[in-house]
Short mmCIF file of C-alpha atoms in Angstrom, two decimals:
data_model
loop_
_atom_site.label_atom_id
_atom_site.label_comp_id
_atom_site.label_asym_id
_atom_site.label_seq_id
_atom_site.Cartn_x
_atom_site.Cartn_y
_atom_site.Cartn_z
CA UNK A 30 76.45 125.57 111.62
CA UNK A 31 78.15 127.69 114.43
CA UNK A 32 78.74 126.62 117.72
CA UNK A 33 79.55 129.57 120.06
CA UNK A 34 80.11 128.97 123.75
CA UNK A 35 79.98 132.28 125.77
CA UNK A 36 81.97 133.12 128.74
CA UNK A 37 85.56 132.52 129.38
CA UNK A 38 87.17 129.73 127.58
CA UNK A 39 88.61 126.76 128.21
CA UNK A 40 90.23 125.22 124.50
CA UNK A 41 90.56 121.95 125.24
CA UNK A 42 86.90 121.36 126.75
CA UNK A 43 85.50 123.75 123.83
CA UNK A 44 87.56 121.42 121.51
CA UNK A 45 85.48 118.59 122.61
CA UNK A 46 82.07 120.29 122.57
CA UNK A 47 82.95 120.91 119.07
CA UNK A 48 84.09 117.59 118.47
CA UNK A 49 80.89 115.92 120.00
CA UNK A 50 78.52 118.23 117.80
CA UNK A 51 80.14 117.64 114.30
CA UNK A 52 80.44 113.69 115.27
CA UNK A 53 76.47 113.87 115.92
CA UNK A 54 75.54 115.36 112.79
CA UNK A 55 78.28 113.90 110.12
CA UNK A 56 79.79 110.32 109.82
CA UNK A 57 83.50 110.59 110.11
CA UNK A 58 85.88 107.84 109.72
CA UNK A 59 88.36 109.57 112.27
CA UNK A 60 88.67 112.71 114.11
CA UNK A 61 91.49 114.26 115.16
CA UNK A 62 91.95 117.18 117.36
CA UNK A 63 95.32 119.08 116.16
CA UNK A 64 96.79 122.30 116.95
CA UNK A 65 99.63 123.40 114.70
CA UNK A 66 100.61 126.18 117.04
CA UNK A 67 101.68 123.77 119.12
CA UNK A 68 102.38 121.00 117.33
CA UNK A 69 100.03 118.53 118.95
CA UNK A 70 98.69 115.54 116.92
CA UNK A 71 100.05 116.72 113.66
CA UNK A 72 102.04 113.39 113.53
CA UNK A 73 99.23 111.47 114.31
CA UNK A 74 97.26 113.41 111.59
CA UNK A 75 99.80 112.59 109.08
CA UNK A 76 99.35 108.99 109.92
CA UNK A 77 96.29 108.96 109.48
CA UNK A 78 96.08 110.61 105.88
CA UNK A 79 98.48 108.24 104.85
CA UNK A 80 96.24 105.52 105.72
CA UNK A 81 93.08 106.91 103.41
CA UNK A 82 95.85 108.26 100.30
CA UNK A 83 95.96 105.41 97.66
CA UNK A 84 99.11 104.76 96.55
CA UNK A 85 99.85 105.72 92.85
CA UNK A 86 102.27 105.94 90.23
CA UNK A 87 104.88 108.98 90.65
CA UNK A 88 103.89 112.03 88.32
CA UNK A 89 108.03 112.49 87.61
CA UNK A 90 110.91 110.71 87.70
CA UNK A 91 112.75 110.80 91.00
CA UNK A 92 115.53 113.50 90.09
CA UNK A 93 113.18 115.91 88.60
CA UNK A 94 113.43 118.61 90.47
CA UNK A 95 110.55 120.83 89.05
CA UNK A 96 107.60 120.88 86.23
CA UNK A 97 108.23 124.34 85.19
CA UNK A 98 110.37 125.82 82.04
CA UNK A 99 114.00 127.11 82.36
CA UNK A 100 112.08 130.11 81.49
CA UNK A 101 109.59 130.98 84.36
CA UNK A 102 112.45 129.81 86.89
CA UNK A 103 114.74 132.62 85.40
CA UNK A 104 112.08 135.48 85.18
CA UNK A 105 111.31 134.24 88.67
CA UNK A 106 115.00 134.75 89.76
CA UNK A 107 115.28 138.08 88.32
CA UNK A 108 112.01 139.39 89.76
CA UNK A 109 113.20 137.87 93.33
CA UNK A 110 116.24 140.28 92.54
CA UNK A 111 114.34 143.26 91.43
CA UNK A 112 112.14 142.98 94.40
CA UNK A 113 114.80 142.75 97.14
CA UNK A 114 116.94 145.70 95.44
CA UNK A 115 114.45 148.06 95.68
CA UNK A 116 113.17 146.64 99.10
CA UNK A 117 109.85 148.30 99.92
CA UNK A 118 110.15 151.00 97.47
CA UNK A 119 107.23 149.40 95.53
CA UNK A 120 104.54 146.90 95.96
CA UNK A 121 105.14 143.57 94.04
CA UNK A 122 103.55 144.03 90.91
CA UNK A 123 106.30 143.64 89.27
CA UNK A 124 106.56 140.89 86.22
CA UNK A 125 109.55 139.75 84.15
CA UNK A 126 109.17 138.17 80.56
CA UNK A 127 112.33 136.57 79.16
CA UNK A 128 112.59 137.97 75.31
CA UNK A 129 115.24 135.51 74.55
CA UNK A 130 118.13 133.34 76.11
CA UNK A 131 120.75 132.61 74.12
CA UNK A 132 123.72 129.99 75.49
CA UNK A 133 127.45 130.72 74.74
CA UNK A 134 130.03 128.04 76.31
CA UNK A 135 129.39 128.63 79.89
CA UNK A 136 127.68 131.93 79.66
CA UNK A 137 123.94 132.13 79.14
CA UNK A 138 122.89 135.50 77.74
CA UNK A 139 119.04 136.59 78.93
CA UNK A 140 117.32 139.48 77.44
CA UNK A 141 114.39 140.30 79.64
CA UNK A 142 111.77 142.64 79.86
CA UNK A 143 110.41 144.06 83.76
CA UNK A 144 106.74 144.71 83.54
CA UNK A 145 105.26 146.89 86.35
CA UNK A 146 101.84 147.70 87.49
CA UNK A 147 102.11 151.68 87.45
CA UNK A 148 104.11 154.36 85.21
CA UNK A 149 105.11 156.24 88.60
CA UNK A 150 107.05 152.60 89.34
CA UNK A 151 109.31 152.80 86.11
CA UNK A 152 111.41 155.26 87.31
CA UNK A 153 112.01 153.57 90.88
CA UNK A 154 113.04 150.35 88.74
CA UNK A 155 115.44 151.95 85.98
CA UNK A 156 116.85 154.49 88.84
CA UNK A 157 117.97 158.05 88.05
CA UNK A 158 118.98 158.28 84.59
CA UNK A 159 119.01 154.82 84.12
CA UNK A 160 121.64 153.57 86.65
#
């Protein structure tokens, strides 16, 4: 269902039109106009939300900081870094697999391997002759 309203528009009244035709043809607990250009409503949105979200039991402790492995985070690091070194010199299909990470006093040792999408991209990432 479309509504379109030809000739010059006025947001606000068109907001309403809207509105008044989805609150004739569904049942809606609440409706709530919001524009997050300009920030209107969205805390009164958020109120509301809250009031329909069941509270529950937390999925982690309170000082976990993340559900994913040591591992991912550090091939995500090092593709962040591949990325912005070569800026736009290639698209972003670029992967990293961690081969191994071994832990020495306070030096962690990574062995990693950059996967890219294309052959033509392997010499942009190893640079000329390797460097």
């Amino acid at each position: 269902m479309r509504l379109f309203i030809p000739g010059p528009v006025n947001v606000e009244e068109d907001v309403l039109k809207v509105i008044d035709m989805y609150r004739k043809e569904y049942e809606f607990k609440e409706i709530i106009p919001v524009s997050a250009l300009k920030g209107d409503n969205v805390e009164v949105l958020l109120k509301c939300i809250m009031t329909y979200l069941p509270y529950g039991a937390p999925f982690y402790d309170e000082d976990t900081v993340t559900d994913q492995p040591e591992r991912q985070i550090v091939a995500e690091l090092i593709r962040e870094k591949v990325l912005k070194c070569l800026d736009d010199e290639i698209p972003h299909g670029v992967a990293v697999a961690i081969d191994s990470m071994k832990f020495e006093k306070k030096i962690c040792k990574i062995d990693a391997t950059i996967v890219c999408e294309k052959d033509s991209h392997k010499g942009i990432i190893i640079g000329k002759q390797g460097t």
